[in-house]
Each structure stands twice: as structure tokens, then as C-alpha cells.
Amino acid sequence: MKVVTTPSANKPTASVDVVLPCLDEAEALPWVLERIPPGWRALVVDNGSRDDSARIAQALGATVVREERRGFGAACHAGLTAATADIVCFCDCDASLDPADLVPFVHEVLGGEADLVLGRRRPQARGAWPPHARAGNLALARLLRRRTGLRLHDLGPLRAARREPLLALGLTDRRSGYPLQMVVRAADEGWRIAEHDVPYHPRTGVSKVTGTWRGTWQAVRDMSRVLNEEGVHA
């Protein structure tokens, strides 16, 4: 890929797709899509929504990808395979994270400073990140450190990397373990992985994962399975 430099900003530019896994997020979508940086393409992956998510996304100019197989990983990977841009970003579609915060992530990847950039969620209000969800995330971060040596604090969904290397990782998980498998396989390939603080807001609507004990337990179980499959037995 030829990197073009913008003289005014003196920063490399490239095409960017933002994958937004979506399940019944009609209320949050307008704000999320409004926050997509100019020139970037929003790929809203409808994972079986029963509300007007797909219609709203399309009306607001997003490209809608349909993935009938339920699962966070299934939606994320459908977005990745549908992407055509040089850089692919991932962001939740529930208004808990701001897609605009991905701009420095993309510059870091394009500048050759990192191969994968992750957002470390920093709650901005009480209830934004329930204690049980934080505890599960912390436990998994420790297991990840044992497995890879990476001193990461969060396995959150806000992230950016180049599309072709992401596809080459051969990610297979289609449930909640997808983000973790991405990090483990990237680490195994020697990728430079960076982590930066990002604001984390109370989500719009009802959480399907971290907002409930059952959802959190399922996510932890999925991610623990991924770690076992990728070579660590905890």
C-alpha cells in the first residue's frame, strides 16, 4: 500500500472501515454513527436484530452487513471479511464507546508505531462498568499476561489494525472469545500491541453481556476456552 502524506497535518492517511457489531441497538445508532470520523466507512453488522437497527443504520448512511449466526465474534468477523479498507477498526454499537477516539489509534498504526492498538476502558460514571464485569476482565488480563507476557489491562472492543494481517491471523472463535483470540494470535506473531485509555460511558439500552452476571460468566467462559485452545491451561 502506498502511504500518502497530508501536508497540512503531516500524518499518513489511508482508507478506514469501522466494524460495529449490532444486536437491537436502534436507540444508540444515531449517536454512534454521528461520531464516525469523516471519510471513514461504518460497517454495521446486524446480528439478528428484532428492532429497526438495520433500517436506521442504512438510512444514516452506514453499510449494513447481515450475519445470521449469533455471537459477538460472528458479527465482528463478518464485518472484517466484508471490509475493504486498509485499516479496520472495531467498536461497540451501544454508545458506551466513542468511535472518534479511534483516530489516534489509526494514526499510530499508519505511522508504524504499533500493529494493533487497543482501548483501555475508563468508566465515566457509576454503573458504566459493573464490578462483576471488571473482575472478570481483570482475571482474563492476568491469564493473558501469563500466556503472552503482555501487560495489558483490558480486553475491550475498541481497537484498530491493518485489514490483511488481521485476516491472516485466521481467527476462528465466533463467540465472546473473539477479541482475546485476536490479541493472543497477534502476540504469537510478534505484533507490537499498544493500549491507551479511552472514556467508557453507560451504554444505551440493555446489555447482552457485561450488564448481567450470566452474560459476564459466559464471556469469561468463552475467553478461558480460547486461552486453553491457544496453549495455556488455567
Short mmCIF file of C-alpha atoms in Angstrom, two decimals:
data_model
loop_
_atom_site.label_atom_id
_atom_site.label_comp_id
_atom_site.label_asym_id
_atom_site.label_seq_id
_atom_site.Cartn_x
_atom_site.Cartn_y
_atom_site.Cartn_z
CA MET A 1 0.00 0.00 0.00
CA LYS A 2 1.29 3.44 -0.86
CA VAL A 3 1.03 5.78 2.11
CA VAL A 4 0.00 9.30 1.20
CA THR A 5 1.02 12.15 3.46
CA THR A 6 -1.28 15.10 4.06
CA PRO A 7 0.96 18.19 4.03
CA SER A 8 -1.22 20.22 6.37
CA ALA A 9 -1.31 17.61 9.11
CA ASN A 10 1.89 15.76 8.14
CA LYS A 11 0.21 12.49 9.05
CA PRO A 12 -0.25 9.39 6.88
CA THR A 13 -3.73 8.67 5.59
CA ALA A 14 -5.49 5.54 4.40
CA SER A 15 -8.97 4.14 3.98
CA VAL A 16 -10.66 3.07 7.22
CA ASP A 17 -13.63 0.79 7.90
CA VAL A 18 -15.24 0.67 11.36
CA VAL A 19 -16.91 -2.63 12.23
CA LEU A 20 -19.91 -2.14 14.53
CA PRO A 21 -21.46 -5.44 15.75
CA CYS A 22 -25.13 -4.72 16.32
CA LEU A 23 -27.96 -6.50 18.10
CA ASP A 24 -31.03 -4.34 18.81
CA GLU A 25 -29.19 -1.02 19.04
CA ALA A 26 -31.73 1.24 17.34
CA GLU A 27 -31.61 3.77 20.18
CA ALA A 28 -27.82 4.09 20.19
CA LEU A 29 -27.11 4.00 16.47
CA PRO A 30 -27.74 7.67 15.60
CA TRP A 31 -25.16 8.90 18.14
CA VAL A 32 -22.63 6.19 17.25
CA LEU A 33 -22.84 6.82 13.51
CA GLU A 34 -22.68 10.56 14.02
CA ARG A 35 -19.34 10.06 15.77
CA ILE A 36 -17.72 8.13 12.90
CA PRO A 37 -14.85 10.34 11.64
CA PRO A 38 -15.39 11.96 8.22
CA GLY A 39 -14.21 9.82 5.33
CA TRP A 40 -14.40 6.56 7.28
CA ARG A 41 -16.97 3.88 6.44
CA ALA A 42 -19.27 2.42 9.07
CA LEU A 43 -20.00 -1.30 8.70
CA VAL A 44 -22.99 -2.10 10.90
CA VAL A 45 -23.20 -5.88 11.27
CA ASP A 46 -26.79 -6.76 12.08
CA ASN A 47 -26.63 -9.92 14.18
CA GLY A 48 -30.32 -10.74 14.12
CA SER A 49 -31.85 -7.54 15.48
CA ARG A 50 -35.58 -7.51 16.06
CA ASP A 51 -35.83 -3.72 16.19
CA ASP A 52 -35.19 -1.16 13.45
CA SER A 53 -31.39 -1.23 13.77
CA ALA A 54 -30.69 -2.26 10.18
CA ARG A 55 -33.13 0.24 8.69
CA ILE A 56 -31.83 3.09 10.84
CA ALA A 57 -28.21 2.27 10.04
CA GLN A 58 -28.89 2.20 6.33
CA ALA A 59 -30.88 5.44 6.47
CA LEU A 60 -27.96 7.12 8.24
CA GLY A 61 -25.53 6.11 5.52
CA ALA A 62 -23.90 3.03 7.04
CA THR A 63 -23.18 -0.13 5.10
CA VAL A 64 -25.26 -2.91 6.63
CA VAL A 65 -23.84 -6.44 6.77
CA ARG A 66 -26.15 -9.24 7.89
CA GLU A 67 -24.81 -12.09 10.00
CA GLU A 68 -27.46 -14.62 10.99
CA ARG A 69 -25.15 -16.71 13.17
CA ARG A 70 -25.47 -15.28 16.67
CA GLY A 71 -22.35 -14.34 18.56
CA PHE A 72 -20.11 -11.32 19.11
CA GLY A 73 -17.26 -12.99 17.26
CA ALA A 74 -19.50 -13.98 14.39
CA ALA A 75 -20.60 -10.36 13.96
CA CYS A 76 -17.06 -8.99 14.26
CA HIS A 77 -15.63 -11.46 11.77
CA ALA A 78 -18.45 -10.86 9.29
CA GLY A 79 -17.53 -7.19 9.43
CA LEU A 80 -13.84 -7.92 9.00
CA THR A 81 -14.44 -10.12 5.95
CA ALA A 82 -16.78 -7.50 4.45
CA ALA A 83 -14.23 -4.71 5.00
CA THR A 84 -12.13 -3.47 2.09
CA ALA A 85 -10.21 -0.63 3.71
CA ASP A 86 -6.50 -0.59 4.58
CA ILE A 87 -7.31 -0.20 8.27
CA VAL A 88 -10.12 -1.94 10.15
CA CYS A 89 -11.38 -0.67 13.49
CA PHE A 90 -13.81 -2.30 15.89
CA CYS A 91 -16.22 -0.51 18.23
CA ASP A 92 -19.29 -1.48 20.20
CA CYS A 93 -22.56 -0.15 18.85
CA ASP A 94 -24.21 0.70 22.18
CA ALA A 95 -22.82 4.25 22.67
CA SER A 96 -20.55 3.16 25.53
CA LEU A 97 -17.51 3.97 23.39
CA ASP A 98 -16.88 6.88 21.04
CA PRO A 99 -15.72 5.91 17.53
CA ALA A 100 -13.96 9.27 17.29
CA ASP A 101 -11.48 8.01 19.90
CA LEU A 102 -10.15 5.66 17.22
CA VAL A 103 -8.47 8.49 15.29
CA PRO A 104 -5.16 8.40 17.22
CA PHE A 105 -5.26 4.59 17.12
CA VAL A 106 -5.34 4.69 13.31
CA HIS A 107 -2.53 7.26 13.15
CA GLU A 108 -0.43 5.03 15.40
CA VAL A 109 -0.93 2.04 13.12
CA LEU A 110 -0.29 4.05 9.97
CA GLY A 111 2.79 5.65 11.49
CA GLY A 112 4.31 2.25 12.12
CA GLU A 113 4.34 2.67 15.89
CA ALA A 114 2.07 -0.31 16.58
CA ASP A 115 0.38 -3.16 14.72
CA LEU A 116 -2.65 -3.45 17.00
CA VAL A 117 -3.95 -0.65 19.21
CA LEU A 118 -6.45 -1.36 21.99
CA GLY A 119 -8.59 0.89 24.15
CA ARG A 120 -8.40 0.54 27.93
CA ARG A 121 -11.86 1.41 29.19
CA ARG A 122 -12.05 4.10 31.86
CA PRO A 123 -15.59 4.38 33.33
CA GLN A 124 -17.01 7.91 33.25
CA ALA A 125 -19.99 7.26 35.51
CA ARG A 126 -21.15 4.85 38.18
CA GLY A 127 -22.65 1.78 36.60
CA ALA A 128 -20.82 2.15 33.30
CA TRP A 129 -18.79 -0.96 34.03
CA PRO A 130 -20.35 -3.27 36.66
CA PRO A 131 -17.99 -4.74 39.31
CA HIS A 132 -18.54 -8.33 38.17
CA ALA A 133 -17.59 -7.40 34.61
CA ARG A 134 -14.44 -5.61 35.77
CA ALA A 135 -13.45 -8.58 37.92
CA GLY A 136 -13.86 -10.98 35.01
CA ASN A 137 -11.85 -8.73 32.73
CA LEU A 138 -9.05 -8.41 35.30
CA ALA A 139 -8.82 -12.17 35.74
CA LEU A 140 -8.59 -12.69 31.99
CA ALA A 141 -5.95 -9.96 31.63
CA ARG A 142 -3.82 -11.80 34.18
CA LEU A 143 -4.20 -15.10 32.32
CA LEU A 144 -3.32 -13.30 29.09
CA ARG A 145 -0.18 -11.88 30.71
CA ARG A 146 0.83 -15.37 31.81
CA ARG A 147 0.24 -16.72 28.30
CA THR A 148 1.83 -13.92 26.23
CA GLY A 149 3.81 -11.66 28.56
CA LEU A 150 1.66 -8.69 27.50
CA ARG A 151 0.95 -6.30 30.36
CA LEU A 152 -2.50 -5.30 29.16
CA HIS A 153 -5.24 -4.14 31.50
CA ASP A 154 -8.32 -4.56 29.31
CA LEU A 155 -9.67 -6.77 26.55
CA GLY A 156 -12.14 -4.18 25.36
CA PRO A 157 -13.67 -3.95 21.90
CA LEU A 158 -12.20 -0.60 20.76
CA ARG A 159 -9.24 -1.45 18.53
CA ALA A 160 -7.50 -0.80 15.20
CA ALA A 161 -5.17 -2.76 12.93
CA ARG A 162 -4.42 -3.36 9.26
CA ARG A 163 -7.01 -5.49 7.49
CA GLU A 164 -4.83 -8.01 5.66
CA PRO A 165 -2.72 -9.01 8.70
CA LEU A 166 -5.93 -9.35 10.73
CA LEU A 167 -7.36 -11.76 8.17
CA ALA A 168 -4.08 -13.68 8.14
CA LEU A 169 -4.46 -14.41 11.87
CA GLY A 170 -7.11 -16.99 10.91
CA LEU A 171 -9.44 -16.16 13.79
CA THR A 172 -11.91 -18.97 14.47
CA ASP A 173 -13.83 -18.01 17.62
CA ARG A 174 -17.34 -16.75 16.92
CA ARG A 175 -18.46 -16.00 20.46
CA SER A 176 -17.16 -13.69 23.19
CA GLY A 177 -13.64 -15.07 22.90
CA TYR A 178 -13.01 -13.33 19.57
CA PRO A 179 -11.29 -10.20 20.97
CA LEU A 180 -9.00 -12.29 23.16
CA GLN A 181 -8.10 -14.70 20.38
CA MET A 182 -7.14 -11.72 18.23
CA VAL A 183 -4.71 -10.47 20.88
CA VAL A 184 -3.21 -13.91 21.59
CA ARG A 185 -2.60 -14.72 17.94
CA ALA A 186 -1.24 -11.22 17.25
CA ALA A 187 1.19 -11.62 20.16
CA ASP A 188 2.27 -15.02 18.86
CA GLU A 189 3.01 -13.42 15.50
CA GLY A 190 5.19 -10.79 17.14
CA TRP A 191 2.87 -7.86 16.64
CA ARG A 192 3.56 -4.64 18.51
CA ILE A 193 0.48 -4.15 20.67
CA ALA A 194 -0.33 -0.83 22.35
CA GLU A 195 -3.02 0.11 24.87
CA HIS A 196 -4.42 3.57 25.57
CA ASP A 197 -7.08 4.91 27.95
CA VAL A 198 -10.48 5.72 26.45
CA PRO A 199 -13.64 7.03 28.16
CA TYR A 200 -16.27 4.37 28.86
CA HIS A 201 -19.85 5.58 29.21
CA PRO A 202 -23.04 3.91 30.43
CA ARG A 203 -24.41 2.05 27.44
CA THR A 204 -27.70 2.84 25.78
CA GLY A 205 -30.31 0.11 26.14
CA VAL A 206 -29.92 -3.30 27.77
CA SER A 207 -26.53 -5.02 27.84
CA LYS A 208 -26.33 -8.50 26.35
CA VAL A 209 -23.04 -9.38 28.06
CA THR A 210 -21.38 -7.33 30.80
CA GLY A 211 -24.61 -5.93 32.19
CA THR A 212 -25.60 -9.30 33.65
CA TRP A 213 -23.85 -11.93 35.75
CA ARG A 214 -24.90 -14.60 33.26
CA GLY A 215 -23.54 -12.64 30.30
CA THR A 216 -20.27 -11.92 32.09
CA TRP A 217 -19.86 -15.56 33.10
CA GLN A 218 -20.47 -16.68 29.53
CA ALA A 219 -17.90 -14.18 28.22
CA VAL A 220 -15.31 -15.30 30.79
CA ARG A 221 -16.00 -18.94 29.94
CA ASP A 222 -15.64 -18.27 26.21
CA MET A 223 -12.38 -16.41 26.71
CA SER A 224 -10.98 -19.03 29.07
CA ARG A 225 -11.74 -21.65 26.44
CA VAL A 226 -9.85 -19.61 23.87
CA LEU A 227 -6.83 -19.39 26.17
CA ASN A 228 -6.91 -23.16 26.66
CA GLU A 229 -7.15 -23.75 22.94
CA GLU A 230 -4.34 -21.30 22.28
CA GLY A 231 -1.95 -23.09 24.60
CA VAL A 232 -2.49 -22.17 28.24
CA HIS A 233 -4.28 -24.34 30.79
CA ALA A 234 -5.59 -22.31 33.72
#
